[in-house]
Amino acid sequence: MGHTVDYYFAPQSPWAYLGHQRLADLAQRAGASVRVMPIDLGGKVFPISGGLPLGQRAPQRQAYRLVELQRFSQHLNAPLNLKPRYFPVGGDDAARVIIAADLAHGAVAAMGVAGAVLAACWAQERNIADEKVLAELLAEQGLPAAVLEQSHSQAVQERYETYTQAAIDAGVFGAPSYVVDGELFWGQDRLDFVERLLTA
């Protein structure tokens, strides 16, 4: 039986964008499954874990973040706009669309939608808080418009809240975070360690 990776992320996280496809690829290589778990990072996780929204961080931290994003974008050959047109942007609606895709069509579909949302924000200058954009992304993934309607359901909202609480309970404080067999790995730059555990 392969491992399961609990994948906690915010749909507007550049670091999740940089790690997303690599996670999908390494999970496939290792025969692991991924539980796609978007969370309310800024609204619920940061306040209890000491995290600050980007605009409230010290200038040094904001400046270094841009340096590191540029480094990883080049290193991974992943196109990334350092200051996208639609950022900061709310991620709640996109998170619920990802969850709705998962509930209706499974984890592979949810990973596809999540990847599309992340790329829309960080590589394509698209507003992931706009329902029209979310509808376009679903269509581009070959998923029905009904997924967008389902994203407004109480069941999806409850799942979003459950994932967020699960992240808090697991000790998550930033995105992306990966939990395998109870072990937490924070950041896309820890995927090498995730892979070692999955293939051990």
Coordinates of C-alpha atoms in Angstrom, one line a residue:
M1 CA 0.0 0.0 0.0
G2 CA 1.5 3.3 -1.0
H3 CA 1.8 6.4 1.2
T4 CA -0.7 9.2 1.2
V5 CA 0.5 12.8 1.1
D6 CA -1.8 15.4 2.8
Y7 CA -1.2 18.4 0.6
Y8 CA -2.1 21.7 2.4
F9 CA -1.9 24.8 0.4
A10 CA -3.4 28.2 -0.4
P11 CA -4.6 28.6 -4.0
Q12 CA -2.9 32.0 -4.2
S13 CA 0.5 30.8 -2.9
P14 CA 3.5 31.3 -5.3
W15 CA 5.4 28.6 -3.4
A16 CA 2.5 26.1 -3.9
Y17 CA 2.6 27.0 -7.6
L18 CA 6.4 26.3 -7.8
G19 CA 5.9 22.9 -6.1
H20 CA 2.6 21.7 -7.5
Q21 CA 3.6 19.8 -10.6
R22 CA 6.7 18.4 -8.9
L23 CA 4.5 17.0 -6.1
A24 CA 2.2 15.4 -8.7
D25 CA 5.1 13.9 -10.5
L26 CA 6.9 12.5 -7.5
A27 CA 3.7 11.0 -6.0
Q28 CA 3.1 9.2 -9.3
R29 CA 6.7 7.9 -9.4
A30 CA 6.4 6.7 -5.8
G31 CA 2.9 5.2 -6.2
A32 CA 1.6 7.6 -3.5
S33 CA -1.8 9.2 -3.4
V34 CA -2.3 12.9 -2.7
R35 CA -5.1 14.3 -0.6
V36 CA -5.8 17.7 -2.1
M37 CA -6.5 20.0 0.9
P38 CA -6.8 23.8 0.2
I39 CA -6.9 25.8 3.4
D40 CA -7.7 29.3 4.7
L41 CA -4.1 30.2 5.4
G42 CA -4.4 34.0 5.9
G43 CA -7.8 34.0 7.6
K44 CA -7.4 31.0 10.0
V45 CA -3.9 29.6 10.1
F46 CA -1.7 32.7 10.2
P47 CA -3.6 34.3 13.2
I48 CA -2.8 31.3 15.4
S49 CA 0.6 30.4 14.1
G50 CA 2.3 33.8 14.1
G51 CA 2.2 34.3 10.3
L52 CA 1.6 37.7 8.8
P53 CA 0.0 38.7 5.5
L54 CA 2.6 39.8 3.0
G55 CA 1.9 43.5 3.3
Q56 CA 2.5 43.4 7.0
R57 CA 5.9 41.7 6.9
A58 CA 9.1 43.6 7.4
P59 CA 10.6 45.2 4.3
Q60 CA 13.6 42.9 4.5
R61 CA 11.4 39.8 4.4
Q62 CA 9.3 41.2 1.5
A63 CA 12.5 42.0 -0.5
Y64 CA 14.1 38.6 0.1
R65 CA 10.8 36.8 -0.8
L66 CA 11.1 38.3 -4.3
V67 CA 14.8 37.2 -4.6
E68 CA 13.9 33.7 -3.7
L69 CA 10.9 33.5 -6.0
Q70 CA 13.1 34.7 -8.9
R71 CA 15.8 32.1 -8.0
F72 CA 13.3 29.2 -7.8
S73 CA 11.5 30.3 -10.9
Q74 CA 14.7 30.2 -12.9
H75 CA 16.0 27.0 -11.2
L76 CA 12.8 25.1 -11.9
N77 CA 12.2 26.7 -15.3
A78 CA 8.8 27.7 -14.1
P79 CA 7.5 31.1 -15.5
L80 CA 6.4 33.3 -12.7
N81 CA 5.4 37.0 -12.5
L82 CA 7.0 38.4 -9.4
K83 CA 4.3 41.0 -9.0
P84 CA 1.2 39.6 -10.7
R85 CA -1.6 42.0 -11.7
Y86 CA -4.1 40.2 -9.5
F87 CA -2.3 39.8 -6.2
P88 CA -2.9 40.0 -3.4
V89 CA -6.0 38.1 -4.2
G90 CA -8.6 36.1 -2.1
G91 CA -8.3 32.4 -2.4
D92 CA -11.5 31.2 -0.8
D93 CA -13.6 30.8 -4.0
A94 CA -10.8 29.0 -5.8
A95 CA -10.3 26.7 -2.8
R96 CA -14.0 25.8 -2.8
V97 CA -13.8 25.1 -6.6
I98 CA -10.9 22.7 -6.1
I99 CA -12.8 21.0 -3.3
A100 CA -15.9 20.7 -5.4
A101 CA -13.9 19.2 -8.2
D102 CA -12.4 16.7 -5.8
L103 CA -15.8 15.7 -4.4
A104 CA -17.4 15.2 -7.8
H105 CA -14.5 14.0 -9.9
G106 CA -11.7 12.8 -7.6
A107 CA -8.2 13.8 -6.5
V108 CA -6.6 13.8 -10.0
A109 CA -9.2 16.3 -11.2
A110 CA -8.7 18.4 -8.1
M111 CA -4.9 18.4 -8.7
G112 CA -5.5 19.5 -12.3
V113 CA -7.8 22.4 -11.2
A114 CA -5.4 23.4 -8.4
G115 CA -2.5 23.5 -10.9
A116 CA -4.6 25.6 -13.3
V117 CA -5.6 28.0 -10.5
L118 CA -2.0 28.4 -9.3
A119 CA -0.7 29.0 -12.9
A120 CA -3.5 31.4 -13.6
C121 CA -2.5 33.6 -10.7
W122 CA 1.3 33.4 -11.1
A123 CA 2.0 32.8 -14.8
Q124 CA -1.1 34.0 -16.7
E125 CA -2.2 37.3 -15.1
R126 CA -5.7 36.0 -14.4
N127 CA -7.9 36.9 -11.4
I128 CA -8.6 33.7 -9.5
A129 CA -11.2 35.5 -7.4
D130 CA -13.4 36.1 -10.5
E131 CA -16.1 33.5 -11.1
K132 CA -15.8 33.9 -14.8
V133 CA -12.1 33.0 -14.6
L134 CA -12.8 30.0 -12.4
A135 CA -15.5 28.8 -14.9
E136 CA -12.9 29.2 -17.7
L137 CA -10.3 27.2 -15.8
L138 CA -12.8 24.4 -15.2
A139 CA -13.7 24.3 -18.9
E140 CA -10.0 24.2 -19.8
Q141 CA -9.6 21.2 -17.5
G142 CA -12.5 19.5 -19.2
L143 CA -14.8 19.7 -16.2
P144 CA -18.5 20.7 -16.3
A145 CA -19.8 24.1 -15.2
A146 CA -21.7 22.3 -12.5
V147 CA -18.5 22.1 -10.4
L148 CA -18.7 25.9 -10.0
E149 CA -22.3 25.7 -8.8
Q150 CA -21.4 22.9 -6.4
S151 CA -18.5 25.0 -5.0
H152 CA -21.2 27.2 -3.3
S153 CA -22.7 24.2 -1.4
Q154 CA -22.7 23.8 2.4
A155 CA -20.9 20.5 2.0
V156 CA -18.0 22.1 0.2
Q157 CA -17.8 24.9 2.8
E158 CA -17.7 22.4 5.6
R159 CA -14.9 20.4 3.8
Y160 CA -12.9 23.7 3.5
E161 CA -13.3 24.3 7.2
T162 CA -12.4 20.7 8.0
Y163 CA -9.2 20.9 5.9
T164 CA -8.2 24.2 7.6
Q165 CA -8.7 22.7 11.1
A166 CA -6.9 19.6 10.0
A167 CA -3.9 21.8 9.0
I168 CA -4.0 23.6 12.3
D169 CA -4.1 20.2 14.2
A170 CA -1.2 19.0 12.1
G171 CA 1.0 22.0 13.0
V172 CA 0.8 23.6 9.6
F173 CA 1.8 27.3 9.6
G174 CA 2.7 28.0 6.0
A175 CA 2.0 26.8 2.4
P176 CA 2.6 24.5 0.8
S177 CA 2.9 21.9 3.6
Y178 CA 3.0 18.2 3.1
V179 CA 2.2 15.7 5.8
V180 CA 3.2 12.0 5.3
D181 CA 2.7 9.5 8.1
G182 CA 2.3 12.3 10.6
E183 CA 5.5 14.0 9.5
L184 CA 5.3 17.6 8.4
F185 CA 7.3 19.1 5.6
W186 CA 6.9 22.9 5.0
G187 CA 7.7 24.4 1.6
Q188 CA 8.2 23.3 -1.9
D189 CA 12.0 23.2 -1.3
R190 CA 11.4 20.2 1.1
L191 CA 10.0 18.0 -1.7
D192 CA 13.3 16.1 -1.9
F193 CA 12.7 15.0 1.7
V194 CA 9.1 14.1 0.9
E195 CA 10.3 12.0 -2.1
R196 CA 12.9 10.2 0.1
L197 CA 10.2 9.2 2.6
L198 CA 7.8 8.1 -0.1
T199 CA 10.5 5.9 -1.8
A200 CA 12.2 4.6 1.4

